[in-house]
CSV table of C-alpha atoms in Angstrom, one decimal:
chain,number,residue,atom,x,y,z
A,19,UNK,CA,27.5,97.0,-100.3
A,20,UNK,CA,29.7,94.1,-101.1
A,21,UNK,CA,30.1,91.3,-98.6
A,22,UNK,CA,33.3,91.3,-96.6
A,23,UNK,CA,34.0,87.8,-97.9
A,24,UNK,CA,33.1,86.7,-101.4
A,25,UNK,CA,32.4,83.1,-102.1
A,26,UNK,CA,33.7,81.7,-105.4
A,27,UNK,CA,32.1,78.6,-107.0
A,28,UNK,CA,34.2,75.5,-106.9
A,29,UNK,CA,36.0,75.1,-110.3
A,30,UNK,CA,35.0,72.2,-112.5
A,31,UNK,CA,37.6,69.5,-112.0
A,32,UNK,CA,39.3,68.5,-115.3
A,33,UNK,CA,40.8,65.0,-115.1
A,34,UNK,CA,43.5,64.7,-117.7
A,35,UNK,CA,43.9,61.0,-118.6
A,36,UNK,CA,47.4,61.8,-119.8
A,37,UNK,CA,48.4,65.4,-119.0
A,38,UNK,CA,51.5,65.0,-121.2
A,39,UNK,CA,49.5,64.6,-124.3
A,40,UNK,CA,47.2,67.6,-123.8
A,41,UNK,CA,49.8,70.2,-124.3
A,42,UNK,CA,52.7,70.8,-126.7
A,43,UNK,CA,56.2,70.6,-125.4
A,44,UNK,CA,56.5,74.4,-125.5
A,45,UNK,CA,53.1,74.9,-123.7
A,46,UNK,CA,54.0,72.3,-121.1
A,47,UNK,CA,57.4,73.9,-120.3
A,48,UNK,CA,55.9,77.4,-120.2
A,49,UNK,CA,53.2,76.3,-117.7
A,50,UNK,CA,55.2,73.9,-115.5
A,51,UNK,CA,58.9,75.0,-116.0
A,52,UNK,CA,60.0,71.5,-116.8
A,53,UNK,CA,60.2,69.5,-120.0
A,54,UNK,CA,58.0,66.5,-120.4
A,55,UNK,CA,60.9,64.2,-120.1
A,56,UNK,CA,62.1,65.8,-116.9
A,57,UNK,CA,58.6,65.8,-115.5
A,58,UNK,CA,58.4,62.0,-116.1
A,59,UNK,CA,61.7,61.5,-114.5
A,60,UNK,CA,60.7,63.4,-111.3
A,61,UNK,CA,57.3,61.7,-111.2
A,62,UNK,CA,58.9,58.2,-111.4
A,63,UNK,CA,61.3,59.1,-108.6
A,64,UNK,CA,58.5,60.3,-106.2
A,65,UNK,CA,55.5,58.2,-107.2
A,66,UNK,CA,56.2,55.6,-104.6
A,67,UNK,CA,55.7,58.2,-101.9
A,68,UNK,CA,52.3,59.4,-103.3
A,69,UNK,CA,49.1,57.6,-102.8
A,70,UNK,CA,47.3,56.3,-105.8
A,71,UNK,CA,43.6,57.4,-106.1
A,72,UNK,CA,41.0,55.2,-104.4
A,73,UNK,CA,38.0,57.4,-104.6
A,74,UNK,CA,36.8,59.4,-107.6
A,75,UNK,CA,37.6,62.6,-105.7
A,76,UNK,CA,41.2,61.6,-105.0
A,77,UNK,CA,44.0,63.4,-106.9
A,78,UNK,CA,46.3,61.5,-109.2
A,79,UNK,CA,50.1,61.7,-108.5
A,80,UNK,CA,50.5,63.4,-111.9
A,81,UNK,CA,48.0,66.1,-111.1
A,82,UNK,CA,49.5,66.6,-107.6
A,83,UNK,CA,53.0,67.2,-109.1
A,84,UNK,CA,51.7,69.4,-111.9
A,85,UNK,CA,49.8,71.5,-109.4
A,86,UNK,CA,52.8,71.9,-107.1
A,87,UNK,CA,55.1,72.7,-110.1
A,88,UNK,CA,52.7,75.4,-111.3
A,89,UNK,CA,52.8,77.0,-107.9
A,90,UNK,CA,56.6,76.8,-107.5
A,91,UNK,CA,57.1,78.2,-111.0
A,92,UNK,CA,54.6,81.0,-110.9
A,93,UNK,CA,54.2,82.1,-107.3
A,94,UNK,CA,50.6,82.8,-108.0
A,95,UNK,CA,47.8,82.5,-105.5
A,96,UNK,CA,46.5,79.0,-104.9
A,97,UNK,CA,43.0,79.8,-106.0
A,98,UNK,CA,44.3,81.1,-109.4
A,99,UNK,CA,46.3,78.0,-109.8
A,100,UNK,CA,43.3,75.8,-109.1
A,101,UNK,CA,41.3,77.6,-111.8
A,102,UNK,CA,44.0,76.9,-114.4
A,103,UNK,CA,42.3,75.3,-117.4
A,104,UNK,CA,44.5,72.2,-117.2
A,105,UNK,CA,44.2,71.6,-113.5
A,106,UNK,CA,40.7,72.6,-112.4
A,107,UNK,CA,40.9,71.9,-108.6
A,108,UNK,CA,39.8,73.8,-105.5
A,109,UNK,CA,42.1,76.0,-103.5
A,110,UNK,CA,42.1,73.5,-100.6
A,111,UNK,CA,43.2,70.8,-103.0
A,112,UNK,CA,46.0,73.0,-104.4
A,113,UNK,CA,47.2,73.5,-100.8
A,114,UNK,CA,47.2,69.8,-100.1
A,115,UNK,CA,49.2,69.1,-103.3
A,116,UNK,CA,51.8,71.7,-102.4
A,117,UNK,CA,52.3,70.5,-98.9
A,118,UNK,CA,52.4,66.8,-100.0
A,119,UNK,CA,54.9,67.4,-102.7
A,120,UNK,CA,57.1,69.4,-100.4
A,121,UNK,CA,56.9,66.7,-97.8
A,122,UNK,CA,58.0,64.1,-100.4
A,123,UNK,CA,60.9,66.3,-101.7
A,124,UNK,CA,62.1,66.7,-98.2
A,125,UNK,CA,62.5,62.9,-97.6
A,126,UNK,CA,66.1,62.0,-97.3
A,127,UNK,CA,66.0,59.3,-100.0
A,128,UNK,CA,64.4,61.7,-102.5
A,129,UNK,CA,66.9,64.5,-101.7
A,130,UNK,CA,69.8,62.0,-102.1
A,131,UNK,CA,68.5,61.2,-105.6
A,132,UNK,CA,68.6,64.8,-106.8
A,133,UNK,CA,71.2,66.5,-104.6
A,134,UNK,CA,74.7,65.0,-104.7
A,135,UNK,CA,78.2,66.3,-103.9
A,136,UNK,CA,81.4,64.2,-104.2
A,137,UNK,CA,82.8,63.2,-100.8
A,138,UNK,CA,85.5,60.6,-101.3
A,139,UNK,CA,89.2,61.6,-101.5
A,140,UNK,CA,89.7,60.5,-105.1
A,141,UNK,CA,86.5,62.4,-106.2
A,142,UNK,CA,87.6,65.6,-104.4
A,143,UNK,CA,91.2,65.3,-105.8
A,144,UNK,CA,89.8,65.0,-109.3
A,145,UNK,CA,87.6,68.1,-108.9
A,146,UNK,CA,90.6,70.1,-107.5
A,147,UNK,CA,92.7,69.0,-110.5
A,148,UNK,CA,90.0,69.9,-113.1
A,149,UNK,CA,89.2,73.3,-111.5
A,150,UNK,CA,92.9,74.1,-111.4
A,151,UNK,CA,93.4,73.1,-115.1
A,152,UNK,CA,90.4,75.2,-116.2
A,153,UNK,CA,90.7,78.2,-113.9
A,154,UNK,CA,94.2,78.0,-112.5
A,155,UNK,CA,93.0,78.2,-108.9
A,156,UNK,CA,94.4,75.6,-106.5
A,157,UNK,CA,92.7,73.7,-103.7
A,158,UNK,CA,89.1,74.4,-104.8
A,159,UNK,CA,86.4,71.8,-104.6
A,160,UNK,CA,83.2,73.9,-105.1
A,161,UNK,CA,81.6,77.2,-105.6
A,162,UNK,CA,78.5,78.7,-103.9
A,163,UNK,CA,75.9,81.2,-105.0
A,164,UNK,CA,72.5,82.3,-103.7
A,165,UNK,CA,69.3,83.9,-105.0
A,166,UNK,CA,66.3,85.4,-103.2
A,167,UNK,CA,62.9,83.7,-103.7
A,168,UNK,CA,60.0,86.0,-102.9
A,169,UNK,CA,57.3,84.7,-100.5
A,170,UNK,CA,54.1,85.7,-98.9
A,171,UNK,CA,55.0,87.2,-95.5
A,172,UNK,CA,54.1,85.1,-92.4
A,173,UNK,CA,52.1,86.6,-89.6
A,174,UNK,CA,53.8,89.3,-87.6
A,175,UNK,CA,53.2,87.6,-84.3
A,176,UNK,CA,54.0,84.1,-85.5
A,177,UNK,CA,55.9,82.5,-82.5
A,178,UNK,CA,58.0,80.2,-84.7
A,179,UNK,CA,58.5,82.1,-87.9
A,180,UNK,CA,58.2,85.9,-87.1
A,181,UNK,CA,57.7,88.1,-90.2
A,182,UNK,CA,60.7,90.3,-89.7
A,183,UNK,CA,63.1,87.4,-90.2
A,184,UNK,CA,62.1,87.2,-93.8
A,185,UNK,CA,62.7,90.8,-94.8
A,186,UNK,CA,65.8,91.0,-97.0
A,187,UNK,CA,68.1,94.0,-97.6
A,188,UNK,CA,65.9,95.1,-100.5
A,189,UNK,CA,62.9,95.4,-98.3
A,190,UNK,CA,60.7,92.5,-99.5
A,191,UNK,CA,60.0,89.1,-97.9
A,192,UNK,CA,62.1,86.2,-99.3
A,193,UNK,CA,64.0,83.0,-98.6
A,194,UNK,CA,67.7,82.9,-99.5
A,195,UNK,CA,68.1,79.8,-101.7
A,196,UNK,CA,71.6,78.4,-102.2
A,197,UNK,CA,73.2,76.5,-105.0
A,198,UNK,CA,76.5,74.6,-104.6
A,199,UNK,CA,78.3,73.1,-107.5
A,200,UNK,CA,81.6,71.2,-107.7
A,201,UNK,CA,82.5,72.3,-111.2
A,202,UNK,CA,81.7,75.1,-113.6
A,203,UNK,CA,81.3,72.4,-116.2
A,204,UNK,CA,77.7,71.5,-115.4
A,205,UNK,CA,76.0,68.5,-116.9
A,206,UNK,CA,72.4,69.3,-116.5
A,207,UNK,CA,70.6,72.0,-118.5
A,208,UNK,CA,68.9,73.6,-115.4
A,209,UNK,CA,72.2,73.8,-113.7
A,210,UNK,CA,73.8,75.6,-116.7
A,211,UNK,CA,70.8,78.1,-116.9
A,212,UNK,CA,71.1,78.8,-113.1
A,213,UNK,CA,74.9,79.4,-113.4
A,214,UNK,CA,74.6,81.7,-116.5
A,215,UNK,CA,72.0,83.7,-114.6
A,216,UNK,CA,74.1,84.2,-111.6
A,217,UNK,CA,77.7,84.4,-113.0
A,218,UNK,CA,77.7,88.1,-112.2
A,219,UNK,CA,77.0,87.5,-108.5
A,220,UNK,CA,79.7,87.1,-105.9
A,221,UNK,CA,80.9,83.5,-105.5
A,222,UNK,CA,82.5,82.2,-102.3
A,223,UNK,CA,85.0,79.4,-103.0
A,224,UNK,CA,85.2,76.5,-100.6
A,225,UNK,CA,88.7,75.4,-99.7
A,226,UNK,CA,89.3,71.8,-98.8
A,227,UNK,CA,92.3,70.8,-96.7
A,228,UNK,CA,93.4,67.2,-96.5
């Protein structure tokens, strides 16, 4: 009879001296959903908020970000991610990486570096003018769309985050993630991909009154 709880051996930790050289551009993007250039950019932005390793068992900022990106991009179980051949860390380390990276991304100065929306009158007037010239719709400064990201359901009796709050109209657990853009002419590749994917969805246009 199998034990109720199986114990898995700790994965052998693989320390990549330079993770960006171990994989091709295609392999890297397939695993972590970012190009190497974008990964370097994000890492440079958040490195100041991550502790550099002191002990041999400490995780490098590069490995922490890679681990979190792998989790965000795949939605796989933490243990499966830890056993990935280019990560090689325990489930508990995966959990720490995810929580730390999320904590860093939620810092106001980090969010301000990645999430921007025009707020001055000249900027808003320029957006209105460009949207009118392109789509012939007056008084518009932005468009909004959403997508559901599936998640592992919380505990039913959780006092702060009860499970039923996360059941969407299709019957599975998710968080409704929102994208707002000020123009349909998007400058960043990931913004264009998102927009192309969701063009068929209902968009709510935001009116701005002076």
